[in-house]
mmCIF file of C-alpha atoms and ligand atoms in Angstrom:
data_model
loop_
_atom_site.group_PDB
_atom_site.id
_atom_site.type_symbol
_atom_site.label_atom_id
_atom_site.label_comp_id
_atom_site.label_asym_id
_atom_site.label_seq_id
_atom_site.Cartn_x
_atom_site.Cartn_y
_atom_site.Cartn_z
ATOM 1 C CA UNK A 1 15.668 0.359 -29.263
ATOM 2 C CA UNK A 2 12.730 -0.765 -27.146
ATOM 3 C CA UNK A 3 12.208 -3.945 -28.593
ATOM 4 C CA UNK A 4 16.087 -4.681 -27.976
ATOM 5 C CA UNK A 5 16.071 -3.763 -25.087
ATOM 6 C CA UNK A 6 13.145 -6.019 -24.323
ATOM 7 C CA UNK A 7 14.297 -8.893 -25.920
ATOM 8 C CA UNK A 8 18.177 -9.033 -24.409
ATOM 9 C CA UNK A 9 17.278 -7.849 -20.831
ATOM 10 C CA UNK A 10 13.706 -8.839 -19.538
ATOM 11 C CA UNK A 11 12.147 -12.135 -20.207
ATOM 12 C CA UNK A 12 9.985 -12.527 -17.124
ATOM 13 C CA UNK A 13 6.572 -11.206 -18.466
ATOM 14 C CA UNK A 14 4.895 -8.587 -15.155
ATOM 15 C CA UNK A 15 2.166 -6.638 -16.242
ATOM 16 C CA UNK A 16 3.766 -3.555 -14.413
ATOM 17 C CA UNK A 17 2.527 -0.581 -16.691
ATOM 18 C CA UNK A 18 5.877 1.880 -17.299
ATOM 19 C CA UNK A 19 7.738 -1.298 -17.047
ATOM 20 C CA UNK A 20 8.836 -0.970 -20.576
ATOM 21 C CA UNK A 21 9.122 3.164 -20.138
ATOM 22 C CA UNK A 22 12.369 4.361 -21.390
ATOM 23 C CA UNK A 23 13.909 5.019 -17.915
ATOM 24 C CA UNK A 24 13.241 2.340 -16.995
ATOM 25 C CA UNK A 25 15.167 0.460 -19.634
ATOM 26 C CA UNK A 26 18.157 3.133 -19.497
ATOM 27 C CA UNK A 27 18.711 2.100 -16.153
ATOM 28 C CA UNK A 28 18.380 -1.412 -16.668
ATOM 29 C CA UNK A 29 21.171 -0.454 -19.207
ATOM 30 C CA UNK A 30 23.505 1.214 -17.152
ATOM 31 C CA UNK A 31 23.327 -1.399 -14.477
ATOM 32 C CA UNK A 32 24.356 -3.773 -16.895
ATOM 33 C CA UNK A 33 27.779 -1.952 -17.079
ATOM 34 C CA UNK A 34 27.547 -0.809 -13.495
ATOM 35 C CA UNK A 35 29.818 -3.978 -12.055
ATOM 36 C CA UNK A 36 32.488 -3.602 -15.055
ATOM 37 C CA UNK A 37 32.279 0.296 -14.316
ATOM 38 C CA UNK A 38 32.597 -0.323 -10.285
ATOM 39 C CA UNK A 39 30.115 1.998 -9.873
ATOM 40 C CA UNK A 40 28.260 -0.966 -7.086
ATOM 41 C CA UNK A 41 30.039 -1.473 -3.886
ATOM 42 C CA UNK A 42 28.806 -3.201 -1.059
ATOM 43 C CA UNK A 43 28.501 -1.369 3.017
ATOM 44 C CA UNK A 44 28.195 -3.563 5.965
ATOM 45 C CA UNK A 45 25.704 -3.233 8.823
ATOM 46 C CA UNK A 46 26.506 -4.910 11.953
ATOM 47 C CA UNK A 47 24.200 -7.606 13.683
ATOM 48 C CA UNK A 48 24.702 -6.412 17.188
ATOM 49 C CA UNK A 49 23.833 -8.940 20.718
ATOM 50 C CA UNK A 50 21.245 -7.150 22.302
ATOM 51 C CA UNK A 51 22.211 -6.368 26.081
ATOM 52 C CA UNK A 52 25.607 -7.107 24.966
ATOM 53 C CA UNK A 53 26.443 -5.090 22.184
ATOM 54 C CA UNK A 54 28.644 -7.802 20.722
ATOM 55 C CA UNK A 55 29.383 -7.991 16.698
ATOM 56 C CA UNK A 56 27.553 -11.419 15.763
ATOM 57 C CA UNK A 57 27.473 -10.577 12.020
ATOM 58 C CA UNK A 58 27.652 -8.019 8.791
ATOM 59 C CA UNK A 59 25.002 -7.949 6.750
ATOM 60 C CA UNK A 60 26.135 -6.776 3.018
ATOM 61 C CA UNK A 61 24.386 -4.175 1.422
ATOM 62 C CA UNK A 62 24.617 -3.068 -2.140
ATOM 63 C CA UNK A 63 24.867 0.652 -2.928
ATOM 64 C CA UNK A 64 25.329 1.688 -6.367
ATOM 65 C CA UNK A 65 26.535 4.942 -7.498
ATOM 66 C CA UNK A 66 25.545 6.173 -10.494
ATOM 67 C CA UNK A 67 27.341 8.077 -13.078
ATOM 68 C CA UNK A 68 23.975 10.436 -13.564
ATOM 69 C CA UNK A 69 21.872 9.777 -10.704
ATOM 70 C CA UNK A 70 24.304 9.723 -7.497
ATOM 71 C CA UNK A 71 23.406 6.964 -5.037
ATOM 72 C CA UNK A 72 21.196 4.903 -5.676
ATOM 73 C CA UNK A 73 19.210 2.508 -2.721
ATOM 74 C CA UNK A 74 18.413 -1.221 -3.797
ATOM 75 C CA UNK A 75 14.923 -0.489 -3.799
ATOM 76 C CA UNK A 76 15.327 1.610 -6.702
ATOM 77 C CA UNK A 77 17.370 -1.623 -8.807
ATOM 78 C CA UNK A 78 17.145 -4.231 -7.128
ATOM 79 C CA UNK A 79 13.476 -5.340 -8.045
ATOM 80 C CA UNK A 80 14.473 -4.068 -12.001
ATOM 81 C CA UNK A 81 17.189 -6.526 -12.135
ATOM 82 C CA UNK A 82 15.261 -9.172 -10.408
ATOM 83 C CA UNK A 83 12.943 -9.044 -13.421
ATOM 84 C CA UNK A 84 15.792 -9.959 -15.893
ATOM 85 C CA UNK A 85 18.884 -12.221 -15.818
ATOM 86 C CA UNK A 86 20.603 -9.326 -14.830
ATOM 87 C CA UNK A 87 20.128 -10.538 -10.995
ATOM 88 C CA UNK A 88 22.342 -13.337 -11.146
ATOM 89 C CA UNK A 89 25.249 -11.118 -12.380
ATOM 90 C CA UNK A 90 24.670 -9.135 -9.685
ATOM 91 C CA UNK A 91 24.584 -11.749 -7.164
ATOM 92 C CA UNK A 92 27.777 -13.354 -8.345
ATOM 93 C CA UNK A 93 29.330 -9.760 -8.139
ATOM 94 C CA UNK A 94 27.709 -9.337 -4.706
ATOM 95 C CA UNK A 95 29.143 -13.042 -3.373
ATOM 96 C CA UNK A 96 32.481 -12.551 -4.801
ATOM 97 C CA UNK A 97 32.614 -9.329 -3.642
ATOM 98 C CA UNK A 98 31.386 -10.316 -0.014
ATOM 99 C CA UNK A 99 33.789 -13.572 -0.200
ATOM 100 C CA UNK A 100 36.969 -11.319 -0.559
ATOM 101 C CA UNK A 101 35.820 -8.520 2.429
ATOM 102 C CA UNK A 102 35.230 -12.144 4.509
ATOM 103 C CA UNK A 103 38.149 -13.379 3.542
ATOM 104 C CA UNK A 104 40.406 -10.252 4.692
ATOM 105 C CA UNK A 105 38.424 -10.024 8.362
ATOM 106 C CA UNK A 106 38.694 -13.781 8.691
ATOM 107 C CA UNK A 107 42.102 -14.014 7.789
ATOM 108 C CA UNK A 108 43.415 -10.919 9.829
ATOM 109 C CA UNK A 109 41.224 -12.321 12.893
ATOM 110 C CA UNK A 110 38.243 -11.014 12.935
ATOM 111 C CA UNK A 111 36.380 -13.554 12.587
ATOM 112 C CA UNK A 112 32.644 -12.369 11.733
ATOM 113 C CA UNK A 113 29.750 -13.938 9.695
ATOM 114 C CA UNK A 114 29.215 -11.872 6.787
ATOM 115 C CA UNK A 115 25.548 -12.081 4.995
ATOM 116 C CA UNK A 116 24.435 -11.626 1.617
ATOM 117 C CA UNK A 117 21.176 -10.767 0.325
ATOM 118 C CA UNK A 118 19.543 -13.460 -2.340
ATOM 119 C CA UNK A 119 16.975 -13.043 -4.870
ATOM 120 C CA UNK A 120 14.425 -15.720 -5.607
ATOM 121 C CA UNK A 121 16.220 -15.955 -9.303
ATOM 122 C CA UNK A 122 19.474 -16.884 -7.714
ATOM 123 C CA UNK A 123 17.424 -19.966 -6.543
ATOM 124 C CA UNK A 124 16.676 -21.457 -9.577
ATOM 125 C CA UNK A 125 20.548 -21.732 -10.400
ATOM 126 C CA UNK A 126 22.471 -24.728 -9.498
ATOM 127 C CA UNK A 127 25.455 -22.431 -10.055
ATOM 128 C CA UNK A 128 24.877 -20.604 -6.759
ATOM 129 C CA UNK A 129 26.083 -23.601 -4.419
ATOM 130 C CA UNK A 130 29.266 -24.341 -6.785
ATOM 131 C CA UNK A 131 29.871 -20.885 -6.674
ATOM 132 C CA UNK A 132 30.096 -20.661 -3.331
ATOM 133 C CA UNK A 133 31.873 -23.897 -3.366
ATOM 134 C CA UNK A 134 34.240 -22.282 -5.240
ATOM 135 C CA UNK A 135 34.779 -19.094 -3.595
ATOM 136 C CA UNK A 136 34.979 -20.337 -0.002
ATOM 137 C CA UNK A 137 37.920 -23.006 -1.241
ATOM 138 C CA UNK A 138 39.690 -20.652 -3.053
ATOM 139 C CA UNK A 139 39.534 -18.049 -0.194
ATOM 140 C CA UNK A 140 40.356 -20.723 2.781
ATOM 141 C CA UNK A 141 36.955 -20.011 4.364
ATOM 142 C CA UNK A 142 34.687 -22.262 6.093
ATOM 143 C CA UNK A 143 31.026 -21.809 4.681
ATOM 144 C CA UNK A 144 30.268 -20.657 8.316
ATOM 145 C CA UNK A 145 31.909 -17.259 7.458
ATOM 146 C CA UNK A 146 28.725 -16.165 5.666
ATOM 147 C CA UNK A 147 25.308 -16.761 5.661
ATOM 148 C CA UNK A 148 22.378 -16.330 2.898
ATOM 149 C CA UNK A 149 19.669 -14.085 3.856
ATOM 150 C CA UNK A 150 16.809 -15.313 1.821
ATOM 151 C CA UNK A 151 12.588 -13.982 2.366
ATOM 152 C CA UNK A 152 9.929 -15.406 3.401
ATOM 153 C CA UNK A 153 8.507 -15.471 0.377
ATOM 154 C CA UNK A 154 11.177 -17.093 -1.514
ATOM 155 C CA UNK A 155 12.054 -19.889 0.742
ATOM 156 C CA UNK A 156 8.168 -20.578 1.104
ATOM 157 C CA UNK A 157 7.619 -21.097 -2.277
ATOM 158 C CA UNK A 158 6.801 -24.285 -3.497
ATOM 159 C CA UNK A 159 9.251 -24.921 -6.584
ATOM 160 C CA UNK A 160 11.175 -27.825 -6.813
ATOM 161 C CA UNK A 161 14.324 -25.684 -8.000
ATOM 162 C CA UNK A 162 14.726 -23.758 -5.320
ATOM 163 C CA UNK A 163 14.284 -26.333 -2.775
ATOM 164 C CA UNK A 164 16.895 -28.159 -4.905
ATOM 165 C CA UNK A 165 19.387 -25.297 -4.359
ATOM 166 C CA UNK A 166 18.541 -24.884 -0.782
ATOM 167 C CA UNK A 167 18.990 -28.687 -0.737
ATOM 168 C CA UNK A 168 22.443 -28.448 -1.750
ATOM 169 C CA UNK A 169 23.588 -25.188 -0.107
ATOM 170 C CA UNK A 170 22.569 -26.992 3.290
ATOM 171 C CA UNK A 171 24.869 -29.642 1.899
ATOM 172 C CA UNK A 172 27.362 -27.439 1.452
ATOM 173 C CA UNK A 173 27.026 -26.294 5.237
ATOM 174 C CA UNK A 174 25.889 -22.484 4.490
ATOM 175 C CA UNK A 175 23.607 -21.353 6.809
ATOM 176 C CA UNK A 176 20.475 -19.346 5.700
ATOM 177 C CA UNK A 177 18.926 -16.608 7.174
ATOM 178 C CA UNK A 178 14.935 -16.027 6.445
ATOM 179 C CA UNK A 179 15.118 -12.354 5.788
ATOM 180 C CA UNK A 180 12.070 -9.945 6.453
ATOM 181 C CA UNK A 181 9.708 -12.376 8.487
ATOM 182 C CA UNK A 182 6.477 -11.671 9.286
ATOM 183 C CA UNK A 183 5.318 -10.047 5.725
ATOM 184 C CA UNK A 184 4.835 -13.226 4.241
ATOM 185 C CA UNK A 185 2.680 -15.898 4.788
ATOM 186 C CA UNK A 186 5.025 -18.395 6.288
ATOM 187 C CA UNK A 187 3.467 -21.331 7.971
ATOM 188 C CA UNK A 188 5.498 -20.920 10.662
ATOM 189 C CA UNK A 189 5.684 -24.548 11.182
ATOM 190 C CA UNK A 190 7.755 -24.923 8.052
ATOM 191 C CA UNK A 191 10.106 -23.367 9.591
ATOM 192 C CA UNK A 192 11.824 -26.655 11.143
ATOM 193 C CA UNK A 193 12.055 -28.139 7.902
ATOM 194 C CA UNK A 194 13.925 -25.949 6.283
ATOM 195 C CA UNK A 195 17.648 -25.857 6.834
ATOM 196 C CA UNK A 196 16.983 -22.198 8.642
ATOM 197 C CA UNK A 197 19.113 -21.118 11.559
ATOM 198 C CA UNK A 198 18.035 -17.018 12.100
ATOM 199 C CA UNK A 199 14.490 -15.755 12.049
ATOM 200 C CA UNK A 200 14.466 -11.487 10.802
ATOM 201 C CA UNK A 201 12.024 -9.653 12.288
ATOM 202 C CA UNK A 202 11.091 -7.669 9.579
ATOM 203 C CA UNK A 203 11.233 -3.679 10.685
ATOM 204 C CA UNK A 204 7.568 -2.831 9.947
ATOM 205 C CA UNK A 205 6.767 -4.537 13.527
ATOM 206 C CA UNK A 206 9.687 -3.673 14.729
ATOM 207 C CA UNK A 207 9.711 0.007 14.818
ATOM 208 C CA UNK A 208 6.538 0.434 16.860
ATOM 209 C CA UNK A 209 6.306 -2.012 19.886
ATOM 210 C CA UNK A 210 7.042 0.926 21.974
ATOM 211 C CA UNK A 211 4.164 2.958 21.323
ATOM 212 C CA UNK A 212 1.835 -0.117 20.293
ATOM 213 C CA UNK A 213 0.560 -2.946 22.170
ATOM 214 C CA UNK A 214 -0.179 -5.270 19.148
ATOM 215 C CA UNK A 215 3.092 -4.967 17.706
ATOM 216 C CA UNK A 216 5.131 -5.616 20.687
ATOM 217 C CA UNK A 217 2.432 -8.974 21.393
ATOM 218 C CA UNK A 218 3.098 -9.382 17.451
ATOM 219 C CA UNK A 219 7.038 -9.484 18.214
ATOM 220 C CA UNK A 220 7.060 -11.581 21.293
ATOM 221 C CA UNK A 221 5.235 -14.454 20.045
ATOM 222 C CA UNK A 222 7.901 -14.203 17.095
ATOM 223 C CA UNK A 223 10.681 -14.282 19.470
ATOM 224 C CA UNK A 224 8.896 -17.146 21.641
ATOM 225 C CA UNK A 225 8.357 -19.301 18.570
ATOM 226 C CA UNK A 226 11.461 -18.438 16.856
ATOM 227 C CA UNK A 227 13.236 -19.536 20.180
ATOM 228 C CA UNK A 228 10.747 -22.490 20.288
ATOM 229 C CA UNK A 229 11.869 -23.587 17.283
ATOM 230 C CA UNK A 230 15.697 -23.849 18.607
ATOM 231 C CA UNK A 231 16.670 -20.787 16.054
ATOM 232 C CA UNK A 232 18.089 -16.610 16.787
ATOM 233 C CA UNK A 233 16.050 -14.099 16.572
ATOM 234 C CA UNK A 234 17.411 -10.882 14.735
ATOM 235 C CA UNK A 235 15.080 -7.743 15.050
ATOM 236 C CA UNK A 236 15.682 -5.173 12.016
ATOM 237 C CA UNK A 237 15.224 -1.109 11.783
ATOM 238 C CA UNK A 238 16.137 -0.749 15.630
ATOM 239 C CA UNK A 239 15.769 2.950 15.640
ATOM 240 C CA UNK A 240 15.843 4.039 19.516
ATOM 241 C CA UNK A 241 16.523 2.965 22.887
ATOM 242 C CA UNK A 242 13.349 2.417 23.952
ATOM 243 C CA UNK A 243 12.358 -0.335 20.875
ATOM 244 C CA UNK A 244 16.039 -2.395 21.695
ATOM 245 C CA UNK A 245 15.298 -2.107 25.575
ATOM 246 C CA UNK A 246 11.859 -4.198 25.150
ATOM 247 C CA UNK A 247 13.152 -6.507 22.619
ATOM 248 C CA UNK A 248 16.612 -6.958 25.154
ATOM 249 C CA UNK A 249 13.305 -7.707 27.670
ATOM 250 C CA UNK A 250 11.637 -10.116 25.602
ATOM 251 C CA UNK A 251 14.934 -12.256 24.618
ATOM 252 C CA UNK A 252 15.442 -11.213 21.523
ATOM 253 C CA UNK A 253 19.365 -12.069 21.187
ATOM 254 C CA UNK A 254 19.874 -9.482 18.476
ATOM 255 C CA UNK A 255 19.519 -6.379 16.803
ATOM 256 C CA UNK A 256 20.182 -4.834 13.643
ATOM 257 C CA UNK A 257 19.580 -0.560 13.013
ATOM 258 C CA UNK A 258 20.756 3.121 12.863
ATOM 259 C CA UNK A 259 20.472 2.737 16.791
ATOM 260 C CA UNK A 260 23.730 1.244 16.480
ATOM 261 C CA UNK A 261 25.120 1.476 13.007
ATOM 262 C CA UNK A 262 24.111 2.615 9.605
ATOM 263 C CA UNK A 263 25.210 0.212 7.195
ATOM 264 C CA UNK A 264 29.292 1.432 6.399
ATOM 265 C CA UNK A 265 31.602 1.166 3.344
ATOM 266 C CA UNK A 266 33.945 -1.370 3.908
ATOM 267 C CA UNK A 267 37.073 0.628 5.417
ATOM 268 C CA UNK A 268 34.396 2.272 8.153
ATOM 269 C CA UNK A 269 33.070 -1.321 8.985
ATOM 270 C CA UNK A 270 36.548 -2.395 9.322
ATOM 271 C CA UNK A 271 37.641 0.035 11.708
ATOM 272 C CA UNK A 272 34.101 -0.905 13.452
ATOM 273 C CA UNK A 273 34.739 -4.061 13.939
ATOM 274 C CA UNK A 274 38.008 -3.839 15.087
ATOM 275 C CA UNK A 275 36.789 -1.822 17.995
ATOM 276 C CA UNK A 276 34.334 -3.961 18.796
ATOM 277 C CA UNK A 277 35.490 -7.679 18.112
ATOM 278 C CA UNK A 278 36.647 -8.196 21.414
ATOM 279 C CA UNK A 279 33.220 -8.764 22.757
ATOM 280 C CA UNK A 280 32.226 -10.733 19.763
ATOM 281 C CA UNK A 281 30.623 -14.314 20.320
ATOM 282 C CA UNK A 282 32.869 -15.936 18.148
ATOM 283 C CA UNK A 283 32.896 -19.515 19.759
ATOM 284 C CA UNK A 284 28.936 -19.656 18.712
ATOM 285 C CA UNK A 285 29.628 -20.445 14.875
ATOM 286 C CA UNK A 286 32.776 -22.566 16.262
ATOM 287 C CA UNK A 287 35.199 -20.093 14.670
ATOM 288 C CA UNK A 288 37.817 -20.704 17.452
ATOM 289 C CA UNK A 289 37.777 -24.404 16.744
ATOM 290 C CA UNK A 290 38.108 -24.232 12.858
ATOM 291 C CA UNK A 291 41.484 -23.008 11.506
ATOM 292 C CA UNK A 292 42.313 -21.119 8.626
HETATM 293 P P1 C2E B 301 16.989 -6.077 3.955
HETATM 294 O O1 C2E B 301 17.861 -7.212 3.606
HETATM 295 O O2 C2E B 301 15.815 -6.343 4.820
HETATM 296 O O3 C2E B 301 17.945 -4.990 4.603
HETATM 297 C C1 C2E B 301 17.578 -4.113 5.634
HETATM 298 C C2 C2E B 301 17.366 -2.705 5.128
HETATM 299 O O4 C2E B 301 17.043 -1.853 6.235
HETATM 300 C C3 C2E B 301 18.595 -2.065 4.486
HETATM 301 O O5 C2E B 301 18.088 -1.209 3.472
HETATM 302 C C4 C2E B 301 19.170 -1.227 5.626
HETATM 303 O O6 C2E B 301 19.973 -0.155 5.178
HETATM 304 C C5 C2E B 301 17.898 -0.734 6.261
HETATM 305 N N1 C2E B 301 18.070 -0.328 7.655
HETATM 306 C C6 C2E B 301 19.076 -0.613 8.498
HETATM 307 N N2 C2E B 301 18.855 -0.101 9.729
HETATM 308 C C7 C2E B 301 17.660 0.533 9.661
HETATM 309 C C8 C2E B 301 16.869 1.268 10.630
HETATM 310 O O7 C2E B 301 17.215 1.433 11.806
HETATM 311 N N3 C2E B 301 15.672 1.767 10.184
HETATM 312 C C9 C2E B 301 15.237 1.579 8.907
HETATM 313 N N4 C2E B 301 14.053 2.120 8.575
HETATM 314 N N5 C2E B 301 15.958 0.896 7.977
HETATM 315 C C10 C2E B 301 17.148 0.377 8.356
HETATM 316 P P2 C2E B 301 18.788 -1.120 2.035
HETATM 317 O O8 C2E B 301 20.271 -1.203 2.179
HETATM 318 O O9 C2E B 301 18.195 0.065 1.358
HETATM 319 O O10 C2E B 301 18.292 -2.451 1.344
HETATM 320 C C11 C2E B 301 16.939 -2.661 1.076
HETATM 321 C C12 C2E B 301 16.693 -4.069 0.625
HETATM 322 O O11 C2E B 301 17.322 -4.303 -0.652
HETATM 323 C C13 C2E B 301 17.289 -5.132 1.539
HETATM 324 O O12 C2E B 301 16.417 -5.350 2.626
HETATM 325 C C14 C2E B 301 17.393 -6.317 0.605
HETATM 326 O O13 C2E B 301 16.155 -6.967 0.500
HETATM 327 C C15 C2E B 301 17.702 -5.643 -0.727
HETATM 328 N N6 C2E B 301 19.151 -5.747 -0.969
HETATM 329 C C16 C2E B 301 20.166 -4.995 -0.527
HETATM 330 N N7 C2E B 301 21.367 -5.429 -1.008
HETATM 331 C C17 C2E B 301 21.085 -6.525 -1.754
HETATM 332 C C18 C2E B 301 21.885 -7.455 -2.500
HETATM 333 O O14 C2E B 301 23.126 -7.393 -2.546
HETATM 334 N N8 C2E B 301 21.219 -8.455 -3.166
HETATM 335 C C19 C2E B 301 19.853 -8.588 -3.084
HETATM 336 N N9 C2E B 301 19.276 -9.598 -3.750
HETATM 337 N N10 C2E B 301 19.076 -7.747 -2.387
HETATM 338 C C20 C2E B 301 19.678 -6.729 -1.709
HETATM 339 MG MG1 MG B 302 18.755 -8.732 4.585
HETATM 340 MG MG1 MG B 303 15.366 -7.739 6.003
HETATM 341 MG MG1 MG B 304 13.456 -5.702 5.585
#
């Protein structure tokens, strides 16, 4: 059962040691017929102007709720599926899924850019950018209506693949968020060549430029460059009043956290938004100019 297991689901070799362990595999298994079960569903956290509270985005999440295990968080299967083909499933269920929610806020006028999250795997297939392709035709979109988040990491790296994809998704006019900055080892100066238009500052120096001078130096100079660079800065895990009022001081044009939202299933992000559209930016991605 092992063995099968191996062979069908994990071909990227990581010495992790209870990679192989049985629970492991089981749950490997059960994501597998997870999507076809429609046991993952995807919440939406809003990307909120800081000082002005207006919507400038949705970032999709992925929850999965398991049969056995109740709710699961991505960091429990996310980096298990990244480890097999299995990622690229979920990504395609993830895009489609994000696509449609797009579409229906687009289409009934709330207009909103609406992120997904990609995995380095999803880089190395040419299918991504047809996909999307695809989906956006089909759905009457303009590939302004969402946005790739993609890390550090992954975007830094030097294969020719990925910068292949990225190549052809900046073709394809999608913009591309770099997702958890500052964990990395960007050199920041990279930054312009890549077809980048949002920095994320990831939470870890977020959460403590209140109570610590290096992290809110840390932060600045990321929002000074970032702006340098001609690019938005988002900060992530805005937990309080007192983190959002410095970055609102240091220009920082936007936030993401539990300060204002947890991330919400899609009926509870819908009724969010319509609250809260009216203040939106929407002119910034040109989605007054472009018609349905
Ligand atoms: P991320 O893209 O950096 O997403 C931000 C994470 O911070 C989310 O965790 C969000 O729920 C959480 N968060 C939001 N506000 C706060 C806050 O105020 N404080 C703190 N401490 N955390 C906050 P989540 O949903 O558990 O996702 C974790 C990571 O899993 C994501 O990090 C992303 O890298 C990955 N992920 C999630 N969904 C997908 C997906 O559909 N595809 C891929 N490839 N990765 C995903
Ligand atoms: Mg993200
Ligand atoms: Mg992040
Ligand atoms: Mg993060």
């Amino acid at each position: 059962y092992l063995a099968k297991e191996g062979r069908t689901g994990v071909e990227l070799y990581q010495p992790d040691k209870d990679r192989n362990s049985p629970e492991r595999l089981n749950l490997l298994g059960d994501l597998r017929r997870a999507v076809d079960n429609r046991e993952l569903r995807l919440h939406y956290q809003p990307k909120v102007g800081l000082g002005t509270g207006a919507v400038h985005g949705m970032e999709a999440l992925l929850r999965w709720r398991h049969p056995v295990h109740g709710q699961l968080p991505p960091s429990e299967f996310i980096p298990l599926a990244e480890q097999s083909y299995l990622m690229r499933q979920l990504t395609e269920y993830v895009i489609e899924a994000a696509l449609e929610q797009a579409a229906r806020w687009w289409h009934s006028g709330l207009r909103v850019q609406v992120s997904v999250n990609i995995s380095a795997r999803d880089l190395l297939d040419s299918a991504l950018p047809d996909q999307l392709e695809a989906g956006l035709a089909k759905l009457r979109l303009p590939p302004s209506a969402i946005q790739l988040e993609v890390t550090e990491r992954i975007l830094m790296g030097d294969q020719a693949y990925t910068h292949e994809t990225i190549k052809a998704l900046a073709v394809l006019g999608v913009p591309l968020s770099l997702d958890d900055f500052g964990t990395g080892y960007s050199s920041l100066i990279r930054l312009q060549r890549l077809a980048v238009s949002e920095v994320k500052i990831d939470a870890s120096f977020v959460k403590r430029i209140a109570e610590s001078d290096d992290d809110y130096r840390i932060v600045r100079s990321i929002v000074d460059l970032v702006r340098s660079l001609g690019l938005r800065s988002v900060a992530e895990g805005v937990e309080s009043d007192d983190v959002a009022i410095r970055l609102t001081e240091m220009g920082c044009e936007m936030g993401q956290g539990w300060l204002f939202n947890e991330p919400m299933p899609p009926a509870e992000a819908t009724v969010w938004l319509r609250e809260h559209f009216e203040s939106s930016p929407g002119i910034e991605y040109g989605y007054r100019s472009e018609v349905t």
